PDB file of C-alpha atoms in Angstrom:
ATOM      1  CA  MET U   4       0.000   0.000   0.000  1.00 53.00           C
ATOM      2  CA  SER U   5       1.431   3.371  -1.057  1.00 75.00           C
ATOM      3  CA  LEU U   6       1.902   5.984   1.659  1.00 82.00           C
ATOM      4  CA  ASP U   7       2.223   8.867  -0.779  1.00 90.00           C
ATOM      5  CA  TRP U   8      -1.048  10.373   0.422  1.00 91.00           C
ATOM      6  CA  ILE U   9       0.461  10.740   3.897  1.00 92.00           C
ATOM      7  CA  TYR U  10       3.585  12.393   2.499  1.00 93.00           C
ATOM      8  CA  TYR U  11       1.476  14.808   0.438  1.00 94.00           C
ATOM      9  CA  ALA U  12      -0.709  15.624   3.462  1.00 94.00           C
ATOM     10  CA  ILE U  13       2.262  16.253   5.768  1.00 94.00           C
ATOM     11  CA  SER U  14       4.004  18.360   3.127  1.00 95.00           C
ATOM     12  CA  TRP U  15       0.852  20.394   2.512  1.00 95.00           C
ATOM     13  CA  ILE U  16       0.365  21.187   6.229  1.00 95.00           C
ATOM     14  CA  LEU U  17       4.046  22.113   6.623  1.00 95.00           C
ATOM     15  CA  LEU U  18       4.010  24.403   3.586  1.00 95.00           C
ATOM     16  CA  VAL U  19       0.734  26.078   4.606  1.00 96.00           C
ATOM     17  CA  TRP U  20       2.109  26.910   8.053  1.00 96.00           C
ATOM     18  CA  HIS U  21       5.429  28.055   6.615  1.00 95.00           C
ATOM     19  CA  ARG U  22       3.624  30.434   4.246  1.00 94.00           C
ATOM     20  CA  ALA U  23       1.470  31.651   7.145  1.00 95.00           C
ATOM     21  CA  TRP U  24       4.460  32.480   9.352  1.00 94.00           C
ATOM     22  CA  ASP U  25       6.250  34.052   6.386  1.00 90.00           C
ATOM     23  CA  ALA U  26       3.191  36.249   5.707  1.00 92.00           C
ATOM     24  CA  ILE U  27       3.020  37.288   9.381  1.00 92.00           C
ATOM     25  CA  GLY U  28       6.612  38.464   9.171  1.00 89.00           C
ATOM     26  CA  VAL U  29       8.550  35.700  10.895  1.00 89.00           C
ATOM     27  CA  PRO U  30      11.992  35.899   9.267  1.00 78.00           C
ATOM     28  CA  ASP U  31      12.833  33.027   6.960  1.00 73.00           C
ATOM     29  CA  GLY U  32      16.522  33.727   7.417  1.00 75.00           C
ATOM     30  CA  ALA U  33      18.525  32.480  10.358  1.00 72.00           C
ATOM     31  CA  VAL U  34      18.102  34.373  13.646  1.00 83.00           C
ATOM     32  CA  LEU U  35      20.258  33.018  16.470  1.00 86.00           C
ATOM     33  CA  GLY U  36      21.242  30.301  14.038  1.00 88.00           C
ATOM     34  CA  THR U  37      17.588  29.238  13.680  1.00 92.00           C
ATOM     35  CA  ASN U  38      15.110  29.450  10.790  1.00 93.00           C
ATOM     36  CA  TRP U  39      12.056  30.109  12.953  1.00 94.00           C
ATOM     37  CA  ALA U  40       9.480  29.956  10.143  1.00 94.00           C
ATOM     38  CA  TRP U  41      10.298  26.288   9.517  1.00 94.00           C
ATOM     39  CA  ILE U  42      10.591  25.432  13.231  1.00 95.00           C
ATOM     40  CA  LEU U  43       7.170  26.986  13.869  1.00 95.00           C
ATOM     41  CA  ALA U  44       5.756  25.116  10.865  1.00 96.00           C
ATOM     42  CA  ILE U  45       6.789  21.813  12.491  1.00 96.00           C
ATOM     43  CA  ILE U  46       5.401  22.893  15.878  1.00 96.00           C
ATOM     44  CA  PHE U  47       2.038  23.851  14.378  1.00 96.00           C
ATOM     45  CA  LEU U  48       1.924  20.620  12.437  1.00 95.00           C
ATOM     46  CA  VAL U  49       1.606  19.084  15.921  1.00 94.00           C
ATOM     47  CA  VAL U  50      -1.165  21.537  16.840  1.00 94.00           C
ATOM     48  CA  THR U  51      -3.069  20.688  13.636  1.00 95.00           C
ATOM     49  CA  VAL U  52      -2.834  16.940  14.212  1.00 92.00           C
ATOM     50  CA  ARG U  53      -3.795  17.193  17.883  1.00 89.00           C
ATOM     51  CA  VAL U  54      -6.834  19.340  17.154  1.00 90.00           C
ATOM     52  CA  ILE U  55      -7.985  16.760  14.592  1.00 90.00           C
ATOM     53  CA  LEU U  56      -7.417  13.911  17.073  1.00 87.00           C
ATOM     54  CA  PHE U  57      -8.984  15.673  20.082  1.00 84.00           C
ATOM     55  CA  PRO U  58     -12.305  13.724  19.829  1.00 84.00           C
ATOM     56  CA  VAL U  59     -10.280  10.484  19.853  1.00 82.00           C
ATOM     57  CA  PHE U  60      -8.402  11.696  22.940  1.00 79.00           C
ATOM     58  CA  VAL U  61     -11.710  12.331  24.731  1.00 77.00           C
ATOM     59  CA  LYS U  62     -12.852   8.810  23.817  1.00 77.00           C
ATOM     60  CA  GLN U  63      -9.570   7.518  25.225  1.00 75.00           C
ATOM     61  CA  ILE U  64     -10.259   9.192  28.580  1.00 74.00           C
ATOM     62  CA  LYS U  65     -13.847   7.869  28.645  1.00 75.00           C
ATOM     63  CA  SER U  66     -12.629   4.355  27.863  1.00 75.00           C
ATOM     64  CA  GLN U  67     -10.061   4.554  30.650  1.00 72.00           C
ATOM     65  CA  ARG U  68     -12.775   5.680  33.067  1.00 74.00           C
ATOM     66  CA  ALA U  69     -14.917   2.713  31.997  1.00 76.00           C
ATOM     67  CA  MET U  70     -11.987   0.348  32.531  1.00 76.00           C
ATOM     68  CA  GLN U  71     -11.408   1.807  36.000  1.00 74.00           C
ATOM     69  CA  ALA U  72     -15.081   1.323  36.893  1.00 80.00           C
ATOM     70  CA  LEU U  73     -14.795  -2.344  35.881  1.00 81.00           C
ATOM     71  CA  GLN U  74     -11.758  -3.064  38.051  1.00 78.00           C
ATOM     72  CA  PRO U  75     -13.767  -4.614  40.946  1.00 83.00           C
ATOM     73  CA  GLN U  76     -15.493  -6.997  38.495  1.00 86.00           C
ATOM     74  CA  VAL U  77     -12.176  -7.807  36.820  1.00 82.00           C
ATOM     75  CA  LYS U  78     -10.647  -8.619  40.194  1.00 83.00           C
ATOM     76  CA  ALA U  79     -13.595 -10.844  41.057  1.00 87.00           C
ATOM     77  CA  LEU U  80     -13.164 -12.746  37.774  1.00 86.00           C
ATOM     78  CA  GLN U  81      -9.459 -13.188  38.489  1.00 81.00           C
ATOM     79  CA  GLU U  82     -10.250 -14.715  41.878  1.00 85.00           C
ATOM     80  CA  LYS U  83     -12.992 -16.906  40.415  1.00 84.00           C
ATOM     81  CA  HIS U  84     -10.923 -18.284  37.532  1.00 83.00           C
ATOM     82  CA  LYS U  85      -7.523 -18.385  39.195  1.00 83.00           C
ATOM     83  CA  GLY U  86      -5.372 -20.883  37.318  1.00 81.00           C
ATOM     84  CA  ASP U  87      -7.715 -21.039  34.294  1.00 82.00           C
ATOM     85  CA  ARG U  88      -6.259 -18.354  32.044  1.00 83.00           C
ATOM     86  CA  GLU U  89      -8.303 -19.264  28.975  1.00 86.00           C
ATOM     87  CA  THR U  90     -11.631 -18.992  30.792  1.00 87.00           C
ATOM     88  CA  LEU U  91     -10.488 -15.792  32.493  1.00 84.00           C
ATOM     89  CA  GLN U  92      -9.642 -14.145  29.174  1.00 85.00           C
ATOM     90  CA  ARG U  93     -12.958 -15.220  27.670  1.00 87.00           C
ATOM     91  CA  GLU U  94     -14.941 -13.906  30.630  1.00 87.00           C
ATOM     92  CA  MET U  95     -13.044 -10.616  30.629  1.00 85.00           C
ATOM     93  CA  MET U  96     -13.596 -10.095  26.890  1.00 85.00           C
ATOM     94  CA  GLU U  97     -17.278 -10.756  27.430  1.00 86.00           C
ATOM     95  CA  LEU U  98     -17.324  -8.224  30.288  1.00 85.00           C
ATOM     96  CA  TYR U  99     -15.602  -5.598  28.134  1.00 83.00           C
ATOM     97  CA  ARG U 100     -18.031  -6.267  25.265  1.00 81.00           C
ATOM     98  CA  LYS U 101     -21.053  -6.044  27.545  1.00 83.00           C
ATOM     99  CA  GLU U 102     -19.905  -2.805  29.171  1.00 77.00           C
ATOM    100  CA  LYS U 103     -18.579  -1.354  25.863  1.00 72.00           C
ATOM    101  CA  ALA U 104     -15.064  -0.855  27.225  1.00 76.00           C
ATOM    102  CA  ASN U 105     -12.050  -1.218  24.951  1.00 73.00           C
ATOM    103  CA  PRO U 106      -8.708  -2.074  26.630  1.00 70.00           C
ATOM    104  CA  LEU U 107      -6.771  -0.930  23.551  1.00 69.00           C
ATOM    105  CA  MET U 108      -8.404   2.500  23.419  1.00 68.00           C
ATOM    106  CA  GLY U 109      -5.710   3.927  25.690  1.00 64.00           C
ATOM    107  CA  CYS U 110      -3.112   3.436  22.937  1.00 68.00           C
ATOM    108  CA  LEU U 111      -5.305   4.535  20.009  1.00 70.00           C
ATOM    109  CA  PRO U 112      -4.218   8.220  19.863  1.00 72.00           C
ATOM    110  CA  MET U 113      -0.572   7.152  19.793  1.00 73.00           C
ATOM    111  CA  PHE U 114      -1.231   4.600  17.046  1.00 79.00           C
ATOM    112  CA  LEU U 115      -3.087   7.180  14.945  1.00 80.00           C
ATOM    113  CA  GLN U 116      -0.099   9.513  15.161  1.00 84.00           C
ATOM    114  CA  ILE U 117       2.359   6.906  13.890  1.00 87.00           C
ATOM    115  CA  PRO U 118       1.519   7.590  10.191  1.00 89.00           C
ATOM    116  CA  VAL U 119       2.075  11.323  10.795  1.00 90.00           C
ATOM    117  CA  PHE U 120       5.414  10.608  12.449  1.00 89.00           C
ATOM    118  CA  LEU U 121       6.505   8.289   9.625  1.00 90.00           C
ATOM    119  CA  GLY U 122       5.349  10.814   7.017  1.00 91.00           C
ATOM    120  CA  LEU U 123       7.339  13.644   8.598  1.00 92.00           C
ATOM    121  CA  PHE U 124      10.354  11.350   8.989  1.00 92.00           C
ATOM    122  CA  HIS U 125      10.240  10.516   5.281  1.00 92.00           C
ATOM    123  CA  VAL U 126       9.723  14.128   4.163  1.00 92.00           C
ATOM    124  CA  LEU U 127      12.556  15.545   6.301  1.00 90.00           C
ATOM    125  CA  ARG U 128      14.916  12.756   5.327  1.00 87.00           C
ATOM    126  CA  ARG U 129      14.624  13.945   1.736  1.00 87.00           C
ATOM    127  CA  LEU U 130      15.818  17.451   2.637  1.00 86.00           C
ATOM    128  CA  SER U 131      19.286  17.377   1.139  1.00 82.00           C
ATOM    129  CA  PRO U 132      20.720  19.717  -1.481  1.00 79.00           C
ATOM    130  CA  GLY U 133      21.914  16.639  -3.374  1.00 78.00           C
ATOM    131  CA  ASN U 134      18.365  15.319  -3.848  1.00 82.00           C
ATOM    132  CA  ASP U 135      17.234  15.701  -7.465  1.00 82.00           C
ATOM    133  CA  LEU U 136      13.522  15.152  -6.664  1.00 83.00           C
ATOM    134  CA  LYS U 137      12.990  18.616  -5.217  1.00 86.00           C
ATOM    135  CA  THR U 138       9.386  19.035  -6.395  1.00 86.00           C
ATOM    136  CA  LEU U 139       8.125  15.719  -5.039  1.00 85.00           C
ATOM    137  CA  TYR U 140       4.988  15.803  -2.795  1.00 91.00           C
ATOM    138  CA  GLY U 141       3.957  19.284  -3.953  1.00 91.00           C
ATOM    139  CA  TRP U 142       7.110  21.224  -3.010  1.00 94.00           C
ATOM    140  CA  SER U 143       8.512  23.981  -5.196  1.00 92.00           C
ATOM    141  CA  VAL U 144      12.256  24.207  -5.806  1.00 91.00           C
ATOM    142  CA  ASP U 145      12.500  27.369  -3.666  1.00 91.00           C
ATOM    143  CA  GLN U 146      10.599  25.780  -0.804  1.00 92.00           C
ATOM    144  CA  PHE U 147      12.760  22.667  -0.952  1.00 92.00           C
ATOM    145  CA  GLN U 148      16.001  24.664  -0.922  1.00 90.00           C
ATOM    146  CA  SER U 149      14.733  26.861   1.922  1.00 91.00           C
ATOM    147  CA  ALA U 150      13.794  23.826   4.043  1.00 92.00           C
ATOM    148  CA  SER U 151      17.076  22.073   3.217  1.00 90.00           C
ATOM    149  CA  ALA U 152      18.960  25.049   4.651  1.00 89.00           C
ATOM    150  CA  ALA U 153      16.712  25.375   7.743  1.00 93.00           C
ATOM    151  CA  LYS U 154      18.574  25.057  11.049  1.00 93.00           C
ATOM    152  CA  LEU U 155      17.969  24.971  14.785  1.00 94.00           C
ATOM    153  CA  PHE U 156      20.850  26.767  16.505  1.00 92.00           C
ATOM    154  CA  THR U 157      23.054  26.074  13.446  1.00 92.00           C
ATOM    155  CA  ALA U 158      22.132  22.357  13.342  1.00 94.00           C
ATOM    156  CA  PRO U 159      20.163  21.411  10.155  1.00 94.00           C
ATOM    157  CA  ILE U 160      16.682  20.062  10.872  1.00 94.00           C
ATOM    158  CA  ALA U 161      17.415  17.244   8.391  1.00 93.00           C
ATOM    159  CA  GLY U 162      20.541  16.237  10.332  1.00 93.00           C
ATOM    160  CA  LYS U 163      20.557  13.448  12.914  1.00 93.00           C
ATOM    161  CA  PHE U 164      22.807  12.074  15.614  1.00 93.00           C
ATOM    162  CA  GLY U 165      23.812   9.181  13.363  1.00 90.00           C
ATOM    163  CA  SER U 166      24.449  11.254  10.226  1.00 90.00           C
ATOM    164  CA  THR U 167      27.382  10.039   8.174  1.00 90.00           C
ATOM    165  CA  THR U 168      30.248  12.278   7.113  1.00 90.00           C
ATOM    166  CA  GLU U 169      28.861  12.382   3.568  1.00 89.00           C
ATOM    167  CA  GLU U 170      25.405  13.410   4.768  1.00 88.00           C
ATOM    168  CA  LEU U 171      26.856  16.151   6.950  1.00 89.00           C
ATOM    169  CA  ALA U 172      28.957  17.399   4.043  1.00 90.00           C
ATOM    170  CA  LEU U 173      25.869  17.641   1.797  1.00 88.00           C
ATOM    171  CA  LEU U 174      24.039  19.586   4.520  1.00 88.00           C
ATOM    172  CA  GLY U 175      27.061  21.791   5.151  1.00 87.00           C
ATOM    173  CA  ALA U 176      26.830  20.969   8.860  1.00 90.00           C
ATOM    174  CA  ASN U 177      29.328  20.598  11.668  1.00 92.00           C
ATOM    175  CA  GLY U 178      29.244  17.039  13.011  1.00 92.00           C
ATOM    176  CA  THR U 179      29.814  18.040  16.643  1.00 94.00           C
ATOM    177  CA  THR U 180      27.052  20.655  16.568  1.00 94.00           C
ATOM    178  CA  VAL U 181      24.574  18.185  15.071  1.00 95.00           C
ATOM    179  CA  LYS U 182      25.431  15.469  17.612  1.00 95.00           C
ATOM    180  CA  VAL U 183      25.160  17.827  20.590  1.00 95.00           C
ATOM    181  CA  MET U 184      21.825  19.299  19.452  1.00 96.00           C
ATOM    182  CA  ALA U 185      20.372  15.912  18.481  1.00 95.00           C
ATOM    183  CA  GLY U 186      21.617  14.296  21.702  1.00 95.00           C
ATOM    184  CA  VAL U 187      20.046  16.975  23.908  1.00 96.00           C
ATOM    185  CA  LEU U 188      16.764  16.738  22.019  1.00 96.00           C
ATOM    186  CA  VAL U 189      16.728  12.930  22.276  1.00 95.00           C
ATOM    187  CA  LEU U 190      17.127  13.162  26.074  1.00 96.00           C
ATOM    188  CA  VAL U 191      14.310  15.730  26.241  1.00 96.00           C
ATOM    189  CA  MET U 192      12.206  13.459  24.019  1.00 95.00           C
ATOM    190  CA  MET U 193      12.794  10.508  26.365  1.00 94.00           C
ATOM    191  CA  GLY U 194      12.020  12.575  29.457  1.00 95.00           C
ATOM    192  CA  THR U 195       8.788  14.070  28.134  1.00 95.00           C
ATOM    193  CA  THR U 196       7.649  10.667  26.819  1.00 92.00           C
ATOM    194  CA  TYR U 197       8.134   9.216  30.315  1.00 94.00           C
ATOM    195  CA  LEU U 198       6.314  12.142  31.941  1.00 93.00           C
ATOM    196  CA  THR U 199       3.230  11.824  29.720  1.00 89.00           C
ATOM    197  CA  SER U 200       2.746   8.195  30.786  1.00 87.00           C
ATOM    198  CA  ARG U 201       3.620   8.877  34.418  1.00 90.00           C
ATOM    199  CA  GLN U 202       1.133  11.745  34.595  1.00 86.00           C
ATOM    200  CA  MET U 203      -1.732   9.499  33.519  1.00 78.00           C
ATOM    201  CA  ILE U 204      -0.760   6.603  35.803  1.00 81.00           C
ATOM    202  CA  LEU U 205      -0.399   8.893  38.839  1.00 81.00           C
ATOM    203  CA  LYS U 206      -3.915  10.198  38.251  1.00 73.00           C
ATOM    204  CA  THR U 207      -5.623   6.910  37.442  1.00 69.00           C
ATOM    205  CA  GLY U 208      -3.541   4.332  39.293  1.00 73.00           C
ATOM    206  CA  TRP U 209      -2.150   0.999  38.126  1.00 80.00           C
ATOM    207  CA  ALA U 210      -4.637  -1.321  36.426  1.00 72.00           C
ATOM    208  CA  GLU U 211      -5.712  -4.560  38.094  1.00 69.00           C
ATOM    209  CA  ASP U 212      -5.889  -6.380  34.754  1.00 68.00           C
ATOM    210  CA  PRO U 213      -2.445  -7.943  34.020  1.00 76.00           C
ATOM    211  CA  GLN U 214      -2.694  -7.033  30.316  1.00 74.00           C
ATOM    212  CA  GLN U 215      -3.516  -3.425  31.125  1.00 73.00           C
ATOM    213  CA  ARG U 216      -0.704  -3.277  33.681  1.00 82.00           C
ATOM    214  CA  MET U 217       1.720  -4.663  31.095  1.00 86.00           C
ATOM    215  CA  ILE U 218       0.667  -1.955  28.624  1.00 81.00           C
ATOM    216  CA  GLN U 219       1.153   0.696  31.313  1.00 82.00           C
ATOM    217  CA  LYS U 220       4.664  -0.558  32.069  1.00 87.00           C
ATOM    218  CA  LEU U 221       5.500  -0.643  28.370  1.00 87.00           C
ATOM    219  CA  MET U 222       4.307   2.941  27.961  1.00 83.00           C
ATOM    220  CA  LEU U 223       6.104   4.122  31.098  1.00 88.00           C
ATOM    221  CA  TYR U 224       9.491   2.414  30.710  1.00 91.00           C
ATOM    222  CA  GLY U 225       9.766   0.527  27.425  1.00 90.00           C
ATOM    223  CA  ILE U 226       9.044   3.293  24.940  1.00 89.00           C
ATOM    224  CA  PRO U 227      11.303   5.953  26.557  1.00 91.00           C
ATOM    225  CA  LEU U 228      14.211   3.473  26.720  1.00 92.00           C
ATOM    226  CA  SER U 229      13.712   2.444  23.093  1.00 91.00           C
ATOM    227  CA  LEU U 230      14.079   6.091  22.065  1.00 92.00           C
ATOM    228  CA  LEU U 231      17.642   6.107  23.362  1.00 91.00           C
ATOM    229  CA  VAL U 232      18.562   3.821  20.455  1.00 89.00           C
ATOM    230  CA  SER U 233      16.040   4.788  17.769  1.00 88.00           C
ATOM    231  CA  GLY U 234      16.530   8.511  18.418  1.00 90.00           C
ATOM    232  CA  ALA U 235      19.924   8.318  16.669  1.00 91.00           C
ATOM    233  CA  ILE U 236      18.204   7.855  13.289  1.00 92.00           C
ATOM    234  CA  PHE U 237      15.570  10.587  13.762  1.00 93.00           C
ATOM    235  CA  PRO U 238      16.173  13.901  11.989  1.00 94.00           C
ATOM    236  CA  ILE U 239      16.252  16.883  14.333  1.00 95.00           C
ATOM    237  CA  GLY U 240      12.992  18.145  12.815  1.00 95.00           C
ATOM    238  CA  VAL U 241      11.269  14.874  13.735  1.00 94.00           C
ATOM    239  CA  ILE U 242      12.540  15.099  17.325  1.00 95.00           C
ATOM    240  CA  ILE U 243      11.192  18.672  17.516  1.00 96.00           C
ATOM    241  CA  TYR U 244       7.821  17.264  16.429  1.00 95.00           C
ATOM    242  CA  TRP U 245       7.961  14.492  19.081  1.00 94.00           C
ATOM    243  CA  VAL U 246       8.964  16.825  21.941  1.00 95.00           C
ATOM    244  CA  THR U 247       6.263  19.346  20.970  1.00 96.00           C
ATOM    245  CA  ASN U 248       3.710  16.555  20.787  1.00 93.00           C
ATOM    246  CA  ASN U 249       4.689  15.349  24.281  1.00 93.00           C
ATOM    247  CA  LEU U 250       4.388  18.851  25.737  1.00 94.00           C
ATOM    248  CA  PHE U 251       0.994  19.247  24.073  1.00 92.00           C
ATOM    249  CA  THR U 252      -0.060  15.888  25.532  1.00 88.00           C
ATOM    250  CA  LEU U 253       1.039  16.886  29.045  1.00 91.00           C
ATOM    251  CA  ALA U 254      -1.010  20.098  28.881  1.00 91.00           C
ATOM    252  CA  GLN U 255      -4.023  18.346  27.338  1.00 86.00           C
ATOM    253  CA  GLN U 256      -4.006  15.521  29.882  1.00 83.00           C
ATOM    254  CA  GLN U 257      -3.714  17.995  32.745  1.00 86.00           C
ATOM    255  CA  TRP U 258      -6.756  19.901  31.477  1.00 85.00           C
ATOM    256  CA  VAL U 259      -8.841  16.773  30.877  1.00 78.00           C
ATOM    257  CA  LEU U 260      -7.913  15.186  34.214  1.00 76.00           C
ATOM    258  CA  ARG U 261      -8.891  18.370  36.042  1.00 81.00           C
ATOM    259  CA  LYS U 262     -12.172  18.651  34.158  1.00 76.00           C
ATOM    260  CA  PHE U 263     -12.956  14.925  34.421  1.00 67.00           C
ATOM    261  CA  PRO U 264     -11.160  13.700  37.571  1.00 69.00           C
ATOM    262  CA  PRO U 265     -10.773   9.953  38.195  1.00 64.00           C
ATOM    263  CA  PRO U 266     -13.485   8.241  40.264  1.00 61.00           C
ATOM    264  CA  PRO U 267     -12.964   8.467  44.050  1.00 61.00           C
ATOM    265  CA  SER U 268     -12.447   4.704  44.242  1.00 54.00           C
ATOM    266  CA  VAL U 269      -9.502   4.921  41.851  1.00 51.00           C
ATOM    267  CA  THR U 270      -7.931   7.776  43.789  1.00 50.00           C
ATOM    268  CA  ALA U 271      -8.318   5.839  47.023  1.00 52.00           C
ATOM    269  CA  ALA U 272      -6.873   2.676  45.517  1.00 50.00           C
ATOM    270  CA  LYS U 273      -3.907   4.637  44.207  1.00 49.00           C
ATOM    271  CA  SER U 274      -3.135   5.888  47.704  1.00 49.00           C
ATOM    272  CA  GLY U 275      -3.357   2.367  49.092  1.00 49.00           C
ATOM    273  CA  THR U 276      -6.742   2.687  50.807  1.00 44.00           C
ATOM    274  CA  SER U 277     -10.069   1.125  50.088  1.00 42.00           C
ATOM    275  CA  GLY U 278     -12.377   2.940  47.706  1.00 41.00           C
ATOM    276  CA  ALA U 279     -15.349   2.715  50.096  1.00 40.00           C
ATOM    277  CA  ARG U 280     -15.318   4.886  53.173  1.00 38.00           C
ATOM    278  CA  ASN U 281     -16.032   3.326  56.518  1.00 37.00           C
ATOM    279  CA  PRO U 282     -19.738   4.064  57.146  1.00 35.00           C
ATOM    280  CA  VAL U 283     -19.092   4.976  60.755  1.00 34.00           C
ATOM    281  CA  GLN U 284     -16.174   7.229  59.944  1.00 37.00           C
ATOM    282  CA  PRO U 285     -17.126  10.813  59.120  1.00 35.00           C
ATOM    283  CA  ALA U 286     -15.803  12.435  55.980  1.00 37.00           C
ATOM    284  CA  LYS U 287     -13.000  14.933  56.214  1.00 40.00           C
ATOM    285  CA  THR U 288     -15.433  17.757  55.629  1.00 39.00           C
ATOM    286  CA  GLY U 289     -17.831  16.694  58.356  1.00 38.00           C
ATOM    287  CA  GLY U 290     -20.577  14.171  59.023  1.00 35.00           C
ATOM    288  CA  LEU U 291     -21.415  10.941  57.306  1.00 28.00           C
ATOM    289  CA  PHE U 292     -22.910  12.676  54.255  1.00 30.00           C
ATOM    290  CA  GLY U 293     -20.351  15.431  53.923  1.00 37.00           C
ATOM    291  CA  ARG U 294     -22.241  17.991  56.026  1.00 39.00           C
ATOM    292  CA  LYS U 295     -20.361  20.102  58.481  1.00 43.00           C
ATOM    293  CA  ALA U 296     -20.031  18.202  61.688  1.00 44.00           C
ATOM    294  CA  ALA U 297     -21.325  19.790  64.876  1.00 46.00           C
ATOM    295  CA  PRO U 298     -18.595  20.793  67.314  1.00 50.00           C
ATOM    296  CA  PRO U 299     -18.231  18.414  70.256  1.00 50.00           C
ATOM    297  CA  ALA U 300     -20.157  19.421  73.368  1.00 52.00           C
ATOM    298  CA  PRO U 301     -17.928  20.943  76.048  1.00 54.00           C
ATOM    299  CA  THR U 302     -17.329  18.637  78.947  1.00 55.00           C
ATOM    300  CA  LYS U 303     -17.214  19.830  82.546  1.00 55.00           C
ATOM    301  CA  PRO U 304     -14.204  18.861  84.599  1.00 55.00           C
ATOM    302  CA  ALA U 305     -14.962  15.964  86.874  1.00 55.00           C
ATOM    303  CA  ALA U 306     -15.453  16.888  90.518  1.00 55.00           C
ATOM    304  CA  PRO U 307     -12.914  15.394  92.900  1.00 55.00           C
ATOM    305  CA  LYS U 308     -14.181  12.268  94.555  1.00 54.00           C
ATOM    306  CA  VAL U 309     -14.710  12.393  98.313  1.00 54.00           C
ATOM    307  CA  ALA U 310     -14.181   9.216 100.199  1.00 53.00           C
ATOM    308  CA  GLY U 311     -17.450   8.073 101.762  1.00 55.00           C
ATOM    309  CA  PRO U 312     -17.927   6.231 105.065  1.00 56.00           C
ATOM    310  CA  LYS U 313     -17.102   2.592 105.224  1.00 55.00           C
ATOM    311  CA  PRO U 314     -20.002   0.175 105.040  1.00 55.00           C
ATOM    312  CA  GLY U 315     -21.689  -0.223 108.465  1.00 58.00           C
ATOM    313  CA  ALA U 316     -19.920   2.781 109.964  1.00 54.00           C
ATOM    314  CA  LYS U 317     -21.900   5.520 111.733  1.00 55.00           C
ATOM    315  CA  PRO U 318     -22.203   8.686 109.690  1.00 56.00           C
ATOM    316  CA  VAL U 319     -20.035  11.479 110.931  1.00 55.00           C
ATOM    317  CA  ASN U 320     -21.525  14.959 111.303  1.00 56.00           C
ATOM    318  CA  PRO U 321     -18.854  17.389 110.186  1.00 51.00           C
ATOM    319  CA  LYS U 322     -20.274  20.090 112.515  1.00 52.00           C
ATOM    320  CA  LYS U 323     -19.646  17.968 115.564  1.00 52.00           C
ATOM    321  CA  GLY U 324     -16.029  17.685 114.801  1.00 50.00           C
ATOM    322  CA  ARG U 325     -15.485  21.425 115.050  1.00 54.00           C
ATOM    323  CA  PRO U 326     -14.360  22.983 118.398  1.00 56.00           C
ATOM    324  CA  ALA U 327     -17.052  24.964 120.214  1.00 54.00           C
ATOM    325  CA  LYS U 328     -16.782  28.720 120.299  1.00 53.00           C
ATOM    326  CA  ARG U 329     -15.675  30.149 123.660  1.00 52.00           C
ATOM    327  CA  GLN U 330     -18.118  32.292 125.566  1.00 52.00           C
ATOM    328  CA  GLY U 331     -16.886  35.696 126.258  1.00 46.00           C
TER     329      GLY U 331
END
């Protein structure tokens, strides 16, 4: 299956944003060693894609909420079918189908962005003055030459950490500068990728379902570590896209999690407590139903006890024990 339609779409969005920033007056020439019109075109490619995928992101959050609500039933099935993995999987799939919850929905936005990432990777990899196909995917010769010369702090956006000497010579780039800039961006890419997964897990807690927990661990640790190796082949422009996308995700998740907070049971489970409050224990804000609790009634200090007469003893009149007044 040809992916040319993706390359044309990515190129079109990039060129539209580049023309927009050029029309606004953002200089196309290098300022501080950076061609800001092209850098902003890549950044707003992220904005365009994320706006298009926002409904999918909302569905992702709703699906995660549904999965969280099903955790008690999932745990009950695990206890019921302990040791019978086949029956457990069948029962869980039936539960998900009945409740219209999709375990894979949490990864859907990332999967939908993979074609965009691959398209940008392919387009930026072509940006070399030695490439004869300058007008491929709707580019003009001037646009191609301008993008080929675009830099971020003197490092070409088509350069990568693993660029060969020949590739660097065609780009007219300094190998040390490219490696330093690409290396820093790869570390930032790894860090922001880790933070996006950590942010979601801290808010929603670890899943009870082993498959879901495995996916969470893969997202939290596996993908960031894999970027340490794969990041060497990514052009700097692609890493800019990835870092911008991660920052956008962090802001978007923060907004959505504030607007649609996790269920109280999930928050309690995350902190290591039971989701249900003890019915005889008042809430933090007051009584059993959240009303302001009445202040405790003041207690009077206990009067000192006076030893009474022994059983069977004759009562003593305290007046008789006093000395009589002398008569004047």
